[in-house]
CSV table of C-alpha atoms in Angstrom, one decimal:
chain,number,residue,atom,x,y,z
A,1,UNK,CA,102.8,65.9,-16.1
A,2,UNK,CA,102.1,69.1,-14.3
A,3,UNK,CA,104.2,69.4,-11.7
A,4,UNK,CA,106.3,72.2,-9.1
A,5,UNK,CA,108.3,69.9,-6.9
A,6,UNK,CA,110.4,70.5,-3.5
A,7,UNK,CA,113.5,69.3,-1.6
A,8,UNK,CA,113.4,67.8,0.8
A,9,UNK,CA,110.0,66.6,2.3
A,10,UNK,CA,111.1,66.8,5.6
A,11,UNK,CA,114.6,68.4,7.0
A,12,UNK,CA,115.8,68.9,10.7
A,13,UNK,CA,118.7,70.9,11.0
A,14,UNK,CA,119.6,73.5,14.6
A,15,UNK,CA,120.0,76.6,14.8
A,16,UNK,CA,122.4,78.6,12.4
A,17,UNK,CA,123.0,75.6,10.0
A,18,UNK,CA,122.2,77.1,6.3
A,19,UNK,CA,120.5,75.4,4.1
A,20,UNK,CA,118.5,76.0,1.5
A,21,UNK,CA,114.7,74.4,0.4
A,22,UNK,CA,114.3,73.7,-3.6
A,23,UNK,CA,111.9,74.7,-5.9
A,24,UNK,CA,111.4,73.3,-9.2
A,25,UNK,CA,108.4,73.9,-12.3
A,26,UNK,CA,107.7,72.3,-15.8
A,27,UNK,CA,105.2,74.6,-17.0
A,28,UNK,CA,106.7,78.1,-17.7
A,29,UNK,CA,104.8,79.8,-15.3
A,30,UNK,CA,106.8,83.1,-14.9
A,31,UNK,CA,105.5,84.1,-11.3
A,32,UNK,CA,107.3,81.7,-7.9
A,33,UNK,CA,106.1,81.8,-4.7
A,34,UNK,CA,107.2,80.2,-1.2
A,35,UNK,CA,104.2,80.9,1.3
A,36,UNK,CA,104.9,79.9,5.3
A,37,UNK,CA,101.8,78.0,6.6
A,38,UNK,CA,101.9,78.1,11.1
A,39,UNK,CA,98.4,76.8,12.8
A,40,UNK,CA,95.7,79.8,13.3
A,41,UNK,CA,98.3,81.7,10.3
A,42,UNK,CA,97.3,80.7,7.5
A,43,UNK,CA,99.3,80.7,4.7
A,44,UNK,CA,101.7,83.9,4.2
A,45,UNK,CA,103.9,85.0,1.2
A,46,UNK,CA,107.7,85.0,2.4
A,47,UNK,CA,108.6,86.5,-0.9
A,48,UNK,CA,108.0,86.1,-4.8
A,49,UNK,CA,108.7,86.0,-8.2
A,50,UNK,CA,108.0,87.7,-11.8
A,51,UNK,CA,110.0,86.5,-13.8
A,52,UNK,CA,114.1,85.3,-13.9
A,53,UNK,CA,116.3,87.9,-11.7
A,54,UNK,CA,113.5,89.4,-10.6
A,55,UNK,CA,111.6,88.4,-6.9
A,56,UNK,CA,110.2,91.3,-4.0
A,57,UNK,CA,109.7,90.5,-1.0
A,58,UNK,CA,105.9,88.8,0.2
A,59,UNK,CA,104.8,89.7,3.6
A,60,UNK,CA,107.4,87.8,5.7
A,61,UNK,CA,111.3,88.3,4.1
A,62,UNK,CA,112.9,88.8,7.7
A,63,UNK,CA,115.7,86.0,8.0
A,64,UNK,CA,115.1,83.9,3.7
A,65,UNK,CA,117.2,84.7,1.2
A,66,UNK,CA,115.4,83.8,-2.5
A,67,UNK,CA,117.2,83.6,-6.5
A,68,UNK,CA,115.2,83.3,-10.2
A,69,UNK,CA,118.1,82.8,-12.2
A,70,UNK,CA,116.4,79.9,-14.1
A,71,UNK,CA,113.0,80.2,-14.8
A,72,UNK,CA,112.1,76.5,-13.7
A,73,UNK,CA,113.7,77.1,-10.0
A,74,UNK,CA,113.4,78.9,-7.3
A,75,UNK,CA,115.3,78.0,-4.4
A,76,UNK,CA,115.2,79.1,-0.6
A,77,UNK,CA,117.8,79.7,1.3
A,78,UNK,CA,118.3,80.0,5.7
A,79,UNK,CA,121.6,81.2,5.8
A,80,UNK,CA,121.1,81.7,9.4
A,81,UNK,CA,118.2,79.7,10.7
A,82,UNK,CA,116.2,80.2,14.2
A,83,UNK,CA,114.1,78.0,15.7
A,84,UNK,CA,110.8,80.7,14.6
A,85,UNK,CA,111.5,79.4,11.7
A,86,UNK,CA,110.1,76.0,12.0
A,87,UNK,CA,107.0,75.8,10.2
A,88,UNK,CA,105.3,74.5,7.3
A,89,UNK,CA,106.4,75.6,3.7
A,90,UNK,CA,105.7,75.9,0.2
A,91,UNK,CA,106.6,76.7,-3.5
A,92,UNK,CA,104.0,78.1,-6.2
A,93,UNK,CA,104.0,78.7,-9.0
A,94,UNK,CA,101.3,80.9,-11.8
A,95,UNK,CA,100.8,82.5,-14.8
A,96,UNK,CA,101.5,86.0,-14.2
A,97,UNK,CA,99.3,87.6,-16.9
A,98,UNK,CA,96.0,86.9,-15.6
A,99,UNK,CA,93.9,86.7,-12.3
A,100,UNK,CA,92.7,84.0,-13.1
A,101,UNK,CA,94.8,82.0,-12.9
A,102,UNK,CA,95.4,80.2,-9.9
A,103,UNK,CA,98.4,78.9,-8.2
A,104,UNK,CA,100.1,75.5,-8.2
A,105,UNK,CA,101.5,74.2,-5.0
A,106,UNK,CA,104.3,71.6,-4.4
A,107,UNK,CA,103.8,69.7,-1.7
A,108,UNK,CA,105.5,70.9,1.4
A,109,UNK,CA,108.2,70.7,3.4
A,110,UNK,CA,108.8,70.6,6.9
A,111,UNK,CA,111.1,72.2,8.3
A,112,UNK,CA,112.1,71.6,12.5
A,113,UNK,CA,114.8,74.5,13.2
A,114,UNK,CA,116.2,72.9,17.1
B,1,UNK,CA,93.7,95.3,8.2
B,2,UNK,CA,94.0,91.9,7.9
B,3,UNK,CA,93.4,90.8,3.6
B,4,UNK,CA,91.6,88.1,3.8
B,5,UNK,CA,89.6,87.5,7.2
B,6,UNK,CA,88.0,83.6,8.3
B,7,UNK,CA,86.0,83.6,11.1
B,8,UNK,CA,84.8,79.8,11.3
B,9,UNK,CA,88.3,78.5,12.2
B,10,UNK,CA,86.4,75.1,12.4
B,11,UNK,CA,82.9,73.9,11.9
B,12,UNK,CA,81.0,70.9,11.7
B,13,UNK,CA,78.5,69.6,8.6
B,14,UNK,CA,76.1,66.2,8.9
B,15,UNK,CA,76.9,64.1,5.3
B,16,UNK,CA,75.1,65.0,2.7
B,17,UNK,CA,74.1,68.1,4.5
B,18,UNK,CA,75.7,71.6,2.5
B,19,UNK,CA,78.2,74.0,4.7
B,20,UNK,CA,78.9,77.8,4.3
B,21,UNK,CA,82.5,78.4,4.7
B,22,UNK,CA,82.4,82.5,5.6
B,23,UNK,CA,85.1,84.7,3.6
B,24,UNK,CA,85.9,88.1,3.9
B,25,UNK,CA,88.0,89.9,2.1
B,26,UNK,CA,89.7,93.6,2.1
B,27,UNK,CA,90.8,95.6,-0.9
B,28,UNK,CA,90.5,99.0,-3.1
B,29,UNK,CA,92.4,96.9,-6.5
B,30,UNK,CA,88.9,97.3,-8.3
B,31,UNK,CA,91.4,94.3,-10.6
B,32,UNK,CA,91.2,91.0,-8.0
B,33,UNK,CA,90.6,87.0,-7.8
B,34,UNK,CA,89.2,85.8,-5.2
B,35,UNK,CA,90.4,81.8,-4.7
B,36,UNK,CA,89.2,78.9,-2.3
B,37,UNK,CA,92.0,76.0,-1.9
B,38,UNK,CA,91.8,72.9,0.2
B,39,UNK,CA,94.1,71.1,2.2
B,40,UNK,CA,93.2,67.6,3.3
B,41,UNK,CA,95.9,66.2,6.3
B,42,UNK,CA,97.8,64.7,3.4
B,43,UNK,CA,98.5,68.4,3.2
B,44,UNK,CA,99.2,68.8,0.1
B,45,UNK,CA,96.8,72.1,-1.5
B,46,UNK,CA,94.0,71.5,-3.6
B,47,UNK,CA,92.4,74.4,-5.6
B,48,UNK,CA,89.2,74.2,-5.5
B,49,UNK,CA,87.4,77.5,-7.7
B,50,UNK,CA,88.1,81.0,-8.6
B,51,UNK,CA,85.4,84.2,-9.0
B,52,UNK,CA,86.9,87.6,-10.5
B,53,UNK,CA,86.8,90.8,-9.3
B,54,UNK,CA,84.0,91.8,-13.1
B,55,UNK,CA,83.2,88.5,-13.2
B,56,UNK,CA,78.6,89.5,-13.0
B,57,UNK,CA,77.6,85.2,-12.4
B,58,UNK,CA,78.5,83.5,-8.8
B,59,UNK,CA,81.6,80.7,-9.9
B,60,UNK,CA,80.2,76.8,-9.4
B,61,UNK,CA,82.4,74.0,-10.2
B,62,UNK,CA,80.6,71.0,-8.9
B,63,UNK,CA,79.3,70.6,-6.2
B,64,UNK,CA,81.5,73.8,-4.6
B,65,UNK,CA,80.3,77.9,-5.3
B,66,UNK,CA,80.8,81.2,-4.8
B,67,UNK,CA,78.6,83.5,-3.1
B,68,UNK,CA,80.2,87.0,-4.6
B,69,UNK,CA,79.0,89.6,-2.0
B,70,UNK,CA,80.9,92.3,-4.2
B,71,UNK,CA,79.8,94.7,-1.8
B,72,UNK,CA,79.4,92.8,1.3
B,73,UNK,CA,83.8,91.9,0.3
B,74,UNK,CA,82.3,88.2,0.8
B,75,UNK,CA,83.3,85.3,-1.1
B,76,UNK,CA,81.9,82.1,1.0
B,77,UNK,CA,81.8,79.0,-0.3
B,78,UNK,CA,79.2,76.7,-0.4
B,79,UNK,CA,79.8,73.0,-0.2
B,80,UNK,CA,76.6,71.4,-1.3
B,81,UNK,CA,75.8,67.6,-0.2
B,82,UNK,CA,78.9,67.2,1.7
B,83,UNK,CA,81.1,64.4,2.2
B,84,UNK,CA,83.6,62.2,4.3
B,85,UNK,CA,86.2,63.2,1.8
B,86,UNK,CA,85.5,67.2,2.1
B,87,UNK,CA,86.9,67.1,5.8
B,88,UNK,CA,89.6,69.5,5.1
B,89,UNK,CA,91.4,72.7,6.3
B,90,UNK,CA,89.9,75.3,3.8
B,91,UNK,CA,91.7,78.8,3.0
B,92,UNK,CA,90.1,81.1,1.3
B,93,UNK,CA,92.7,83.5,-0.9
B,94,UNK,CA,92.8,86.9,-3.0
B,95,UNK,CA,95.2,87.6,-5.6
B,96,UNK,CA,95.3,92.3,-6.2
B,97,UNK,CA,96.0,93.2,-9.4
B,98,UNK,CA,97.1,95.9,-11.3
B,99,UNK,CA,100.1,97.3,-8.8
B,100,UNK,CA,99.5,94.3,-6.5
B,101,UNK,CA,99.5,92.9,-9.7
B,102,UNK,CA,101.5,89.6,-8.6
B,103,UNK,CA,101.0,89.5,-4.2
B,104,UNK,CA,99.0,86.9,-3.2
B,105,UNK,CA,97.0,86.6,0.1
B,106,UNK,CA,95.4,83.5,1.9
B,107,UNK,CA,92.6,83.6,5.1
B,108,UNK,CA,94.0,81.1,8.0
B,109,UNK,CA,91.8,78.8,7.2
B,110,UNK,CA,88.5,76.9,8.1
B,111,UNK,CA,88.7,73.5,9.2
B,112,UNK,CA,85.8,71.4,8.0
B,113,UNK,CA,85.1,68.2,10.1
B,114,UNK,CA,82.0,65.6,8.3
B,115,UNK,CA,80.3,63.4,10.4
B,116,UNK,CA,78.6,60.6,9.2
């Protein structure tokens, strides 16, 4: 089954404690992306990657890091989480070479930073 | 400037009636794609429909159609014969081409409630 998986689904942590949210896709998509969803703001792109070792900032990259060492995986790293990073996070993947390809989304990770 | 604007934070519609969810976009790229996603209360993002900037006809997918007015930069979603299961959050999104080919922008969403 074609899918994007994220782990963990729920995470409560404390300020400053480094964490990683994993994302994996099995569709051989070149393009992967991270979003955060906040009430009233919709989804905002954090980082995206067009292929292995190729990443770029989205609209809200501050406080986040990513890496793309393998095509299928695109982890999101919060080196020193703060309460304003409490949010719902989505990973997504897509074919890259055609505008018509929609993004496939993971199930989301609800992060709370206290 | 906002790339995607959805001006209706919430809407109600009677079951079996049609409803239009508004979306306007801002881009100077000639090539772009417009998407609508549905997010039910369970949280997953479900792709509904796509419209390309060069498409001559409005996209349709079952009960969903996209009213694409290029000159007005609007891409409204029309849901015909609403069902209770249509109650959800709906997001309009744009993918820009040629240079910013890989950036997606989402609107703030419209929460649709279908009344029995």
